[in-house]
Amino acid sequence: GINAEYGKQWYQRRVREAVVSTQSTGDEWDACLLHSYTLRQQLQMTRQELSYALYQHDAACRVIARQDKEVNAAREALATLKPQAAIAVQQPVEPQVAPTAGRMEPMEVDSNEKQQPIGLSEDVMQSLQATHVKLTSLRRKRGKELPEGVAVPSQIKQYEPVSSHPGLHSASTPGILCLDLLPNTKRTVTGGADKNIVLFGKEEEKIVCTLKGHTKKVTSVVAHPNEKAIVSASPDAQIRIWDIDSESCRHVMRVHDGPVTGLSLHPTGDYVLSSSTDQHWAFSDIHTGKLLCKVADQSVSHGLTCCQFHPDGLIFGTGTSDSLVKIWDFKEQKSAANFPSHSGPISALAFSENGYYLATSADDEVVKLWDLRKLKNFKTITLEDKYTVKSLTFDNSGHYLAVAGPDVRVYQISKQCDLIQTWKAHTQDATSVKFGPNVDYLASVSNDRTLKFYSSSSSA
């Protein structure tokens, strides 16, 4: 009986323990479910807060980007307007005077109609012939040695980039496409992809003025050697004559049916030669804005890519998109010689100032030098693989040739055509390069939107 009573008590105790354990497990389960529910609610709230924060961050980034763009535009406008305001304050207003011969008045003439040639008068031809005789006589008096005062190769080897100016043209449409130096001044004129022309002072290190009028990028600029004038061209098929003093356009000439691809000022300073993809070259008076003659090359069916007057002014060269270089007799208005040894569109050509040599380039990674006295190629400079020449220019002595492309380099003109110096200062292809007077310095522009000057560090 005692064992039965003990067994009963043991069983009851076990039942009570099981009931207590079951209740405890249920409580723990309920607590776990409640905690899980609370965590889910917190996770949902966190997700909503994160989504809202990401939306705010994206909106803030867009606001910052828009403000950065506005700041850059304001800085460009300030860089353009500040120098002009300073000039306006410094210069007194001059009374207007009656127009005089040879002076370009600040009045734009644009009929918006394509011009028709009026022909070459006897006076024009006599002027060209007289200039040719005079310049030929002066050229013959030049010696073959390097003129006194011109930098020698050992000096050019010491040249290095001494200044860089990135704020000339718009950052929103980057790229400076052409360059020229104003004679007898330390000023440069540049044309950009932003459709603007900028006159920059090397010594002042600031923009002198900005000329606006082209409706497409400016691909050619030429500074007048004797007058305060600039000639510019663009794929908008316009040639514009600018007056620097009044900062205005004097003439808008529409002499081509397609983009203007090249400009060259005649040695008289009165006429400009232009080339175009319409397969024509044109000869115009910069003082009257009139088209004098326009000639097409009937032997080819490709557009012209560049043009350049010979220093004597009665012959000139043109390049075509099918790799042909032609020398033209201006008086006869006919081709006098062909140089067909390139492959690819002609990218640049330049006559040496002594009148002896012609340098040409195309999309074939070579620069060819031609002796115009013998009409033969006497040197071919082979460049690196994928080297695209954008510009060629001789110095005033005819002893140095500068090449612009992936880098800027200078060669000495001789039988060997030795490479003197190479500069890789630009971050993108250089589009144009020019020599300063007596090769005291060089200037180059690039698609990286900078104008750079090269000289010895001691003369910088």
mmCIF file of C-alpha atoms in Angstrom, residues 26-350:
data_model
loop_
_atom_site.group_PDB
_atom_site.id
_atom_site.type_symbol
_atom_site.label_atom_id
_atom_site.label_comp_id
_atom_site.label_asym_id
_atom_site.label_seq_id
_atom_site.Cartn_x
_atom_site.Cartn_y
_atom_site.Cartn_z
ATOM 1 C CA GLY A 26 4.038 28.733 -24.151
ATOM 2 C CA ASP A 27 5.003 31.988 -22.479
ATOM 3 C CA GLU A 28 8.413 31.895 -24.125
ATOM 4 C CA TRP A 29 6.837 31.180 -27.513
ATOM 5 C CA ASP A 30 4.437 34.072 -27.122
ATOM 6 C CA ALA A 31 7.342 36.324 -26.151
ATOM 7 C CA CYS A 32 9.318 35.212 -29.244
ATOM 8 C CA LEU A 33 6.377 35.892 -31.542
ATOM 9 C CA LEU A 34 5.870 39.319 -29.989
ATOM 10 C CA HIS A 35 9.605 40.141 -30.363
ATOM 11 C CA SER A 36 9.583 38.945 -33.967
ATOM 12 C CA TYR A 37 6.604 41.142 -34.737
ATOM 13 C CA THR A 38 8.307 44.136 -33.137
ATOM 14 C CA LEU A 39 11.466 43.532 -35.216
ATOM 15 C CA ARG A 40 9.428 43.317 -38.409
ATOM 16 C CA GLN A 41 7.783 46.650 -37.632
ATOM 17 C CA GLN A 42 11.176 48.247 -36.939
ATOM 18 C CA LEU A 43 12.616 46.798 -40.180
ATOM 19 C CA GLN A 44 9.737 48.219 -42.197
ATOM 20 C CA MET A 45 10.208 51.636 -40.639
ATOM 21 C CA THR A 46 13.962 51.496 -41.311
ATOM 22 C CA ARG A 47 13.344 50.589 -44.933
ATOM 23 C CA GLN A 48 10.994 53.538 -45.325
ATOM 24 C CA GLU A 49 13.496 55.910 -43.692
ATOM 25 C CA LEU A 50 16.320 54.587 -45.946
ATOM 26 C CA SER A 51 14.188 54.995 -49.067
ATOM 27 C CA TYR A 52 13.370 58.582 -48.054
ATOM 28 C CA ALA A 53 17.059 59.299 -47.329
ATOM 29 C CA LEU A 54 18.118 57.914 -50.718
ATOM 30 C CA TYR A 55 15.501 60.067 -52.437
ATOM 31 C CA GLN A 56 16.784 63.143 -50.574
ATOM 32 C CA HIS A 57 20.392 62.279 -51.512
ATOM 33 C CA ASP A 58 19.509 61.907 -55.196
ATOM 34 C CA ALA A 59 17.650 65.230 -55.178
ATOM 35 C CA ALA A 60 20.572 66.914 -53.419
ATOM 36 C CA CYS A 61 23.034 65.537 -55.998
ATOM 37 C CA ARG A 62 20.936 66.934 -58.815
ATOM 38 C CA VAL A 63 20.705 70.334 -57.125
ATOM 39 C CA ILE A 64 24.484 70.377 -56.570
ATOM 40 C CA ALA A 65 25.151 69.406 -60.209
ATOM 41 C CA ARG A 66 22.844 72.175 -61.435
ATOM 42 C CA GLN A 67 24.488 74.712 -59.120
ATOM 43 C CA ASP A 68 27.974 73.611 -60.267
ATOM 44 C CA LYS A 69 26.916 74.169 -63.877
ATOM 45 C CA GLU A 70 25.542 77.607 -63.016
ATOM 46 C CA VAL A 71 28.746 78.496 -61.144
ATOM 47 C CA ASN A 72 30.910 77.436 -64.119
ATOM 48 C CA ALA A 73 28.753 79.477 -66.483
ATOM 49 C CA ALA A 74 28.960 82.482 -64.148
ATOM 50 C CA ARG A 75 32.750 82.178 -63.917
ATOM 51 C CA GLU A 76 33.042 82.049 -67.721
ATOM 52 C CA ALA A 77 30.797 85.083 -68.060
ATOM 53 C CA LEU A 78 32.840 86.915 -65.423
ATOM 54 C CA ALA A 79 36.111 86.025 -67.164
ATOM 55 C CA THR A 80 34.697 87.444 -70.391
ATOM 56 C CA LEU A 81 33.017 90.553 -69.025
ATOM 57 C CA LYS A 82 35.530 91.650 -66.406
ATOM 58 C CA PRO A 83 38.385 92.491 -68.821
ATOM 59 C CA GLN A 84 35.971 94.176 -71.208
ATOM 60 C CA ALA A 85 34.561 96.296 -68.368
ATOM 61 C CA ALA A 86 38.066 97.294 -67.339
ATOM 62 C CA ILE A 87 38.887 98.331 -70.902
ATOM 63 C CA ALA A 88 35.665 100.309 -71.155
ATOM 64 C CA VAL A 89 36.553 102.202 -67.964
ATOM 65 C CA GLN A 90 40.133 102.861 -68.995
ATOM 66 C CA GLN A 91 39.480 104.003 -72.563
ATOM 67 C CA PRO A 92 37.706 107.343 -73.100
ATOM 68 C CA VAL A 93 34.904 107.478 -75.593
ATOM 69 C CA GLU A 94 36.212 108.846 -78.865
ATOM 70 C CA PRO A 95 34.066 111.034 -81.102
ATOM 71 C CA GLN A 96 32.885 109.377 -84.271
ATOM 72 C CA VAL A 97 34.725 110.329 -87.435
ATOM 73 C CA ALA A 98 33.916 109.848 -91.067
ATOM 74 C CA PRO A 99 35.105 106.554 -92.606
ATOM 75 C CA THR A 100 38.544 106.632 -94.153
ATOM 76 C CA ALA A 101 40.167 104.368 -96.703
ATOM 77 C CA GLY A 102 41.605 101.172 -95.258
ATOM 78 C CA ARG A 103 39.853 101.538 -91.903
ATOM 79 C CA MET A 104 37.237 98.976 -90.922
ATOM 80 C CA GLU A 105 34.203 100.628 -89.404
ATOM 81 C CA PRO A 106 32.193 98.789 -86.707
ATOM 82 C CA MET A 107 29.243 98.050 -88.951
ATOM 83 C CA GLU A 108 28.208 94.527 -89.829
ATOM 84 C CA VAL A 109 27.103 93.889 -93.373
ATOM 85 C CA ASP A 110 25.253 90.619 -93.904
ATOM 86 C CA SER A 111 22.719 90.118 -96.659
ATOM 87 C CA ASN A 112 22.089 86.456 -95.724
ATOM 88 C CA GLU A 113 22.424 85.690 -99.418
ATOM 89 C CA LYS A 114 25.142 83.751 -101.189
ATOM 90 C CA GLN A 115 27.468 86.143 -102.956
ATOM 91 C CA GLN A 116 28.314 86.064 -106.639
ATOM 92 C CA PRO A 117 31.828 86.824 -107.936
ATOM 93 C CA ILE A 118 32.293 90.305 -109.391
ATOM 94 C CA GLY A 119 35.557 89.496 -111.168
ATOM 95 C CA LEU A 120 39.202 90.513 -110.841
ATOM 96 C CA SER A 121 39.836 94.055 -111.960
ATOM 97 C CA GLU A 122 43.036 95.275 -113.578
ATOM 98 C CA ASP A 123 43.860 97.234 -110.406
ATOM 99 C CA VAL A 124 43.643 94.076 -108.323
ATOM 100 C CA MET A 125 45.923 92.133 -110.652
ATOM 101 C CA GLN A 126 48.434 94.979 -110.757
ATOM 102 C CA SER A 127 48.479 95.087 -106.959
ATOM 103 C CA LEU A 128 49.076 91.349 -106.748
ATOM 104 C CA GLN A 129 51.839 91.502 -109.358
ATOM 105 C CA ALA A 130 53.581 94.426 -107.652
ATOM 106 C CA THR A 131 53.515 92.636 -104.319
ATOM 107 C CA HIS A 132 54.869 89.485 -105.930
ATOM 108 C CA VAL A 133 57.814 91.362 -107.511
ATOM 109 C CA LYS A 134 58.624 93.144 -104.261
ATOM 110 C CA LEU A 135 58.503 90.044 -102.066
ATOM 111 C CA THR A 136 60.427 87.907 -104.545
ATOM 112 C CA SER A 137 63.193 90.499 -104.622
ATOM 113 C CA LEU A 138 63.372 90.596 -100.822
ATOM 114 C CA ARG A 139 63.387 86.814 -100.584
ATOM 115 C CA ARG A 140 66.337 86.494 -102.940
ATOM 116 C CA LYS A 141 68.371 88.749 -100.661
ATOM 117 C CA ARG A 142 67.939 86.352 -97.759
ATOM 118 C CA GLY A 143 70.859 84.099 -96.996
ATOM 119 C CA LYS A 144 70.645 80.397 -96.351
ATOM 120 C CA GLU A 145 72.034 80.794 -92.844
ATOM 121 C CA LEU A 146 69.855 81.295 -89.798
ATOM 122 C CA PRO A 147 69.119 85.052 -89.484
ATOM 123 C CA GLU A 148 70.662 86.894 -86.582
ATOM 124 C CA GLY A 149 68.452 87.044 -83.531
ATOM 125 C CA VAL A 150 66.489 83.857 -84.305
ATOM 126 C CA ALA A 151 66.697 81.173 -81.617
ATOM 127 C CA VAL A 152 69.157 78.374 -82.401
ATOM 128 C CA PRO A 153 68.288 74.670 -81.962
ATOM 129 C CA SER A 154 70.204 74.401 -78.676
ATOM 130 C CA GLN A 155 68.001 77.155 -77.237
ATOM 131 C CA ILE A 156 64.762 75.573 -78.462
ATOM 132 C CA LYS A 157 65.796 72.315 -76.786
ATOM 133 C CA GLN A 158 65.650 74.159 -73.463
ATOM 134 C CA TYR A 159 62.108 75.433 -74.034
ATOM 135 C CA GLU A 160 59.458 74.129 -71.666
ATOM 136 C CA PRO A 161 55.795 74.897 -70.953
ATOM 137 C CA VAL A 162 55.833 78.140 -68.959
ATOM 138 C CA SER A 163 52.119 78.978 -68.735
ATOM 139 C CA SER A 164 48.739 77.386 -69.331
ATOM 140 C CA HIS A 165 45.400 79.167 -69.701
ATOM 141 C CA PRO A 166 42.257 76.999 -69.516
ATOM 142 C CA GLY A 167 39.544 79.655 -69.113
ATOM 143 C CA LEU A 168 39.394 81.174 -72.584
ATOM 144 C CA HIS A 169 36.503 79.189 -74.035
ATOM 145 C CA SER A 170 33.375 77.539 -72.678
ATOM 146 C CA ALA A 171 33.743 74.472 -70.479
ATOM 147 C CA SER A 172 30.348 73.168 -71.578
ATOM 148 C CA THR A 173 31.587 72.891 -75.199
ATOM 149 C CA PRO A 174 35.302 72.198 -74.725
ATOM 150 C CA GLY A 175 37.934 72.514 -77.415
ATOM 151 C CA ILE A 176 40.087 75.270 -78.943
ATOM 152 C CA LEU A 177 40.360 74.517 -82.655
ATOM 153 C CA CYS A 178 42.561 77.232 -84.167
ATOM 154 C CA LEU A 179 45.159 79.819 -83.230
ATOM 155 C CA ASP A 180 47.021 82.807 -84.610
ATOM 156 C CA LEU A 181 49.354 85.453 -83.179
ATOM 157 C CA LEU A 182 48.783 89.158 -83.678
ATOM 158 C CA PRO A 183 51.921 90.638 -85.274
ATOM 159 C CA ASN A 184 53.932 93.127 -83.219
ATOM 160 C CA THR A 185 51.920 92.331 -80.094
ATOM 161 C CA LYS A 186 52.003 89.605 -77.498
ATOM 162 C CA ARG A 187 48.404 88.714 -78.096
ATOM 163 C CA THR A 188 46.810 85.568 -79.455
ATOM 164 C CA VAL A 189 43.500 84.961 -81.159
ATOM 165 C CA THR A 190 41.772 81.600 -80.777
ATOM 166 C CA GLY A 191 38.626 80.007 -82.195
ATOM 167 C CA GLY A 192 36.685 77.420 -80.250
ATOM 168 C CA ALA A 193 34.039 74.751 -80.431
ATOM 169 C CA ASP A 194 31.870 77.165 -78.419
ATOM 170 C CA LYS A 195 31.475 79.333 -81.607
ATOM 171 C CA ASN A 196 33.486 82.177 -80.053
ATOM 172 C CA ILE A 197 36.698 83.984 -80.966
ATOM 173 C CA VAL A 198 38.867 85.109 -78.051
ATOM 174 C CA LEU A 199 41.631 87.709 -78.056
ATOM 175 C CA PHE A 200 44.046 86.951 -75.209
ATOM 176 C CA GLY A 201 46.915 89.059 -73.839
ATOM 177 C CA LYS A 202 50.040 87.008 -73.125
ATOM 178 C CA GLU A 203 51.613 89.610 -70.858
ATOM 179 C CA GLU A 204 48.379 90.642 -69.109
ATOM 180 C CA GLU A 205 47.340 86.986 -68.872
ATOM 181 C CA LYS A 206 43.710 87.885 -69.411
ATOM 182 C CA ILE A 207 41.029 87.953 -72.076
ATOM 183 C CA VAL A 208 41.030 91.220 -74.013
ATOM 184 C CA CYS A 209 37.747 90.612 -75.825
ATOM 185 C CA THR A 210 35.404 87.883 -77.013
ATOM 186 C CA LEU A 211 33.855 88.040 -80.481
ATOM 187 C CA LYS A 212 30.542 86.263 -81.055
ATOM 188 C CA GLY A 213 28.616 85.762 -84.276
ATOM 189 C CA HIS A 214 29.306 82.361 -85.819
ATOM 190 C CA THR A 215 26.536 79.816 -85.471
ATOM 191 C CA LYS A 216 28.882 76.809 -85.476
ATOM 192 C CA LYS A 217 32.377 76.079 -84.170
ATOM 193 C CA VAL A 218 35.185 78.360 -85.348
ATOM 194 C CA THR A 219 37.776 76.332 -87.257
ATOM 195 C CA SER A 220 40.031 79.046 -88.768
ATOM 196 C CA VAL A 221 41.290 82.417 -87.537
ATOM 197 C CA VAL A 222 43.822 84.731 -89.201
ATOM 198 C CA ALA A 223 45.181 87.915 -87.648
ATOM 199 C CA HIS A 224 45.826 90.793 -90.054
ATOM 200 C CA PRO A 225 49.548 91.708 -90.165
ATOM 201 C CA ASN A 226 49.053 95.479 -90.389
ATOM 202 C CA GLU A 227 45.539 96.303 -89.240
ATOM 203 C CA LYS A 228 43.632 95.569 -86.073
ATOM 204 C CA ALA A 229 41.465 93.007 -87.800
ATOM 205 C CA ILE A 230 40.745 89.284 -87.636
ATOM 206 C CA VAL A 231 39.360 86.957 -90.302
ATOM 207 C CA SER A 232 37.477 83.862 -89.159
ATOM 208 C CA ALA A 233 35.705 80.903 -90.759
ATOM 209 C CA SER A 234 33.348 78.164 -89.653
ATOM 210 C CA PRO A 235 31.317 75.180 -90.879
ATOM 211 C CA ASP A 236 28.369 77.617 -90.851
ATOM 212 C CA ALA A 237 29.677 78.617 -94.345
ATOM 213 C CA GLN A 238 30.471 82.144 -93.144
ATOM 214 C CA ILE A 239 33.692 84.147 -93.370
ATOM 215 C CA ARG A 240 33.672 87.046 -90.926
ATOM 216 C CA ILE A 241 35.883 90.139 -90.825
ATOM 217 C CA TRP A 242 36.231 91.534 -87.293
ATOM 218 C CA ASP A 243 37.376 94.956 -86.123
ATOM 219 C CA ILE A 244 39.374 94.585 -82.896
ATOM 220 C CA ASP A 245 39.041 98.178 -81.665
ATOM 221 C CA SER A 246 35.242 98.169 -81.823
ATOM 222 C CA GLU A 247 34.975 94.440 -81.030
ATOM 223 C CA SER A 248 32.439 94.099 -83.831
ATOM 224 C CA CYS A 249 31.980 92.289 -87.127
ATOM 225 C CA ARG A 250 32.570 94.430 -90.203
ATOM 226 C CA HIS A 251 31.589 91.945 -92.913
ATOM 227 C CA VAL A 252 29.888 88.568 -93.103
ATOM 228 C CA MET A 253 30.812 86.895 -96.384
ATOM 229 C CA ARG A 254 28.796 83.955 -97.691
ATOM 230 C CA VAL A 255 30.885 82.791 -100.613
ATOM 231 C CA HIS A 256 30.623 79.009 -100.205
ATOM 232 C CA ASP A 257 27.820 76.434 -100.311
ATOM 233 C CA GLY A 258 29.414 74.240 -97.647
ATOM 234 C CA PRO A 259 31.597 74.439 -94.534
ATOM 235 C CA VAL A 260 34.652 76.683 -94.909
ATOM 236 C CA THR A 261 37.717 74.501 -94.280
ATOM 237 C CA GLY A 262 40.624 76.912 -94.721
ATOM 238 C CA LEU A 263 41.672 80.568 -94.752
ATOM 239 C CA SER A 264 44.814 82.322 -95.964
ATOM 240 C CA LEU A 265 45.449 86.054 -96.102
ATOM 241 C CA HIS A 266 47.176 87.358 -99.230
ATOM 242 C CA PRO A 267 50.528 89.145 -98.606
ATOM 243 C CA THR A 268 48.926 92.447 -99.663
ATOM 244 C CA GLY A 269 46.668 92.182 -96.621
ATOM 245 C CA ASP A 270 43.666 93.151 -98.769
ATOM 246 C CA TYR A 271 42.352 89.758 -99.846
ATOM 247 C CA VAL A 272 41.590 86.393 -98.332
ATOM 248 C CA LEU A 273 41.669 82.931 -99.904
ATOM 249 C CA SER A 274 39.167 80.364 -98.647
ATOM 250 C CA SER A 275 38.487 76.681 -99.300
ATOM 251 C CA SER A 276 35.371 74.618 -98.731
ATOM 252 C CA THR A 277 33.835 71.192 -98.930
ATOM 253 C CA ASP A 278 31.844 72.547 -101.890
ATOM 254 C CA GLN A 279 35.014 71.806 -103.987
ATOM 255 C CA HIS A 280 35.660 75.521 -104.629
ATOM 256 C CA TRP A 281 38.315 77.980 -103.570
ATOM 257 C CA ALA A 282 37.330 81.643 -103.376
ATOM 258 C CA PHE A 283 39.180 84.962 -103.391
ATOM 259 C CA SER A 284 37.524 87.882 -101.578
ATOM 260 C CA ASP A 285 38.203 91.506 -100.683
ATOM 261 C CA ILE A 286 38.273 91.907 -96.888
ATOM 262 C CA HIS A 287 37.677 95.685 -97.021
ATOM 263 C CA THR A 288 34.543 95.591 -99.156
ATOM 264 C CA GLY A 289 33.375 92.093 -98.246
ATOM 265 C CA LYS A 290 32.955 91.276 -101.945
ATOM 266 C CA LEU A 291 33.670 87.945 -103.620
ATOM 267 C CA LEU A 292 36.070 88.543 -106.506
ATOM 268 C CA CYS A 293 36.417 85.048 -107.962
ATOM 269 C CA LYS A 294 35.425 81.485 -107.191
ATOM 270 C CA VAL A 295 36.929 78.443 -108.895
ATOM 271 C CA ALA A 296 36.138 74.725 -108.757
ATOM 272 C CA ASP A 297 38.630 71.978 -109.514
ATOM 273 C CA GLN A 298 36.899 70.103 -112.318
ATOM 274 C CA SER A 299 39.395 67.220 -112.199
ATOM 275 C CA VAL A 300 38.290 65.970 -108.768
ATOM 276 C CA SER A 301 34.953 65.324 -107.120
ATOM 277 C CA HIS A 302 36.071 65.766 -103.532
ATOM 278 C CA GLY A 303 35.902 68.737 -101.202
ATOM 279 C CA LEU A 304 38.850 70.932 -100.275
ATOM 280 C CA THR A 305 40.225 70.509 -96.756
ATOM 281 C CA CYS A 306 42.756 73.372 -96.505
ATOM 282 C CA CYS A 307 44.443 76.179 -98.427
ATOM 283 C CA GLN A 308 47.516 78.386 -98.098
ATOM 284 C CA PHE A 309 49.073 81.243 -100.078
ATOM 285 C CA HIS A 310 52.728 81.080 -101.054
ATOM 286 C CA PRO A 311 54.651 83.998 -99.429
ATOM 287 C CA ASP A 312 55.003 85.687 -102.843
ATOM 288 C CA GLY A 313 51.251 85.663 -103.383
ATOM 289 C CA LEU A 314 50.793 84.422 -106.963
ATOM 290 C CA ILE A 315 50.639 80.708 -106.256
ATOM 291 C CA PHE A 316 48.836 78.831 -103.502
ATOM 292 C CA GLY A 317 48.196 75.287 -102.370
ATOM 293 C CA THR A 318 45.043 73.341 -101.619
ATOM 294 C CA GLY A 319 44.440 69.939 -100.073
ATOM 295 C CA THR A 320 41.533 67.619 -100.825
ATOM 296 C CA SER A 321 39.674 64.910 -98.964
ATOM 297 C CA ASP A 322 41.028 62.306 -101.407
ATOM 298 C CA SER A 323 44.718 62.886 -100.452
ATOM 299 C CA LEU A 324 45.697 65.249 -103.293
ATOM 300 C CA VAL A 325 47.798 68.398 -102.828
ATOM 301 C CA LYS A 326 47.560 70.927 -105.652
ATOM 302 C CA ILE A 327 49.617 74.020 -106.450
ATOM 303 C CA TRP A 328 47.596 76.691 -108.265
ATOM 304 C CA ASP A 329 48.666 79.542 -110.527
ATOM 305 C CA PHE A 330 46.448 82.370 -109.334
ATOM 306 C CA LYS A 331 46.658 84.518 -112.488
ATOM 307 C CA GLU A 332 45.689 81.601 -114.716
ATOM 308 C CA GLN A 333 43.343 80.132 -112.068
ATOM 309 C CA LYS A 334 44.591 76.708 -113.058
ATOM 310 C CA SER A 335 46.451 73.884 -111.375
ATOM 311 C CA ALA A 336 50.225 74.168 -111.898
ATOM 312 C CA ALA A 337 51.392 71.008 -110.090
ATOM 313 C CA ASN A 338 50.006 67.991 -108.235
ATOM 314 C CA PHE A 339 51.523 66.153 -105.271
ATOM 315 C CA PRO A 340 49.558 62.880 -105.007
ATOM 316 C CA SER A 341 51.723 60.767 -102.681
ATOM 317 C CA HIS A 342 49.634 60.975 -99.475
ATOM 318 C CA SER A 343 46.849 58.638 -98.429
ATOM 319 C CA GLY A 344 43.773 59.927 -96.637
ATOM 320 C CA PRO A 345 42.351 63.463 -96.451
ATOM 321 C CA ILE A 346 44.957 66.243 -96.396
ATOM 322 C CA SER A 347 44.931 67.631 -92.858
ATOM 323 C CA ALA A 348 47.373 70.552 -93.169
ATOM 324 C CA LEU A 349 49.797 72.312 -95.488
ATOM 325 C CA ALA A 350 52.234 75.189 -94.980
#
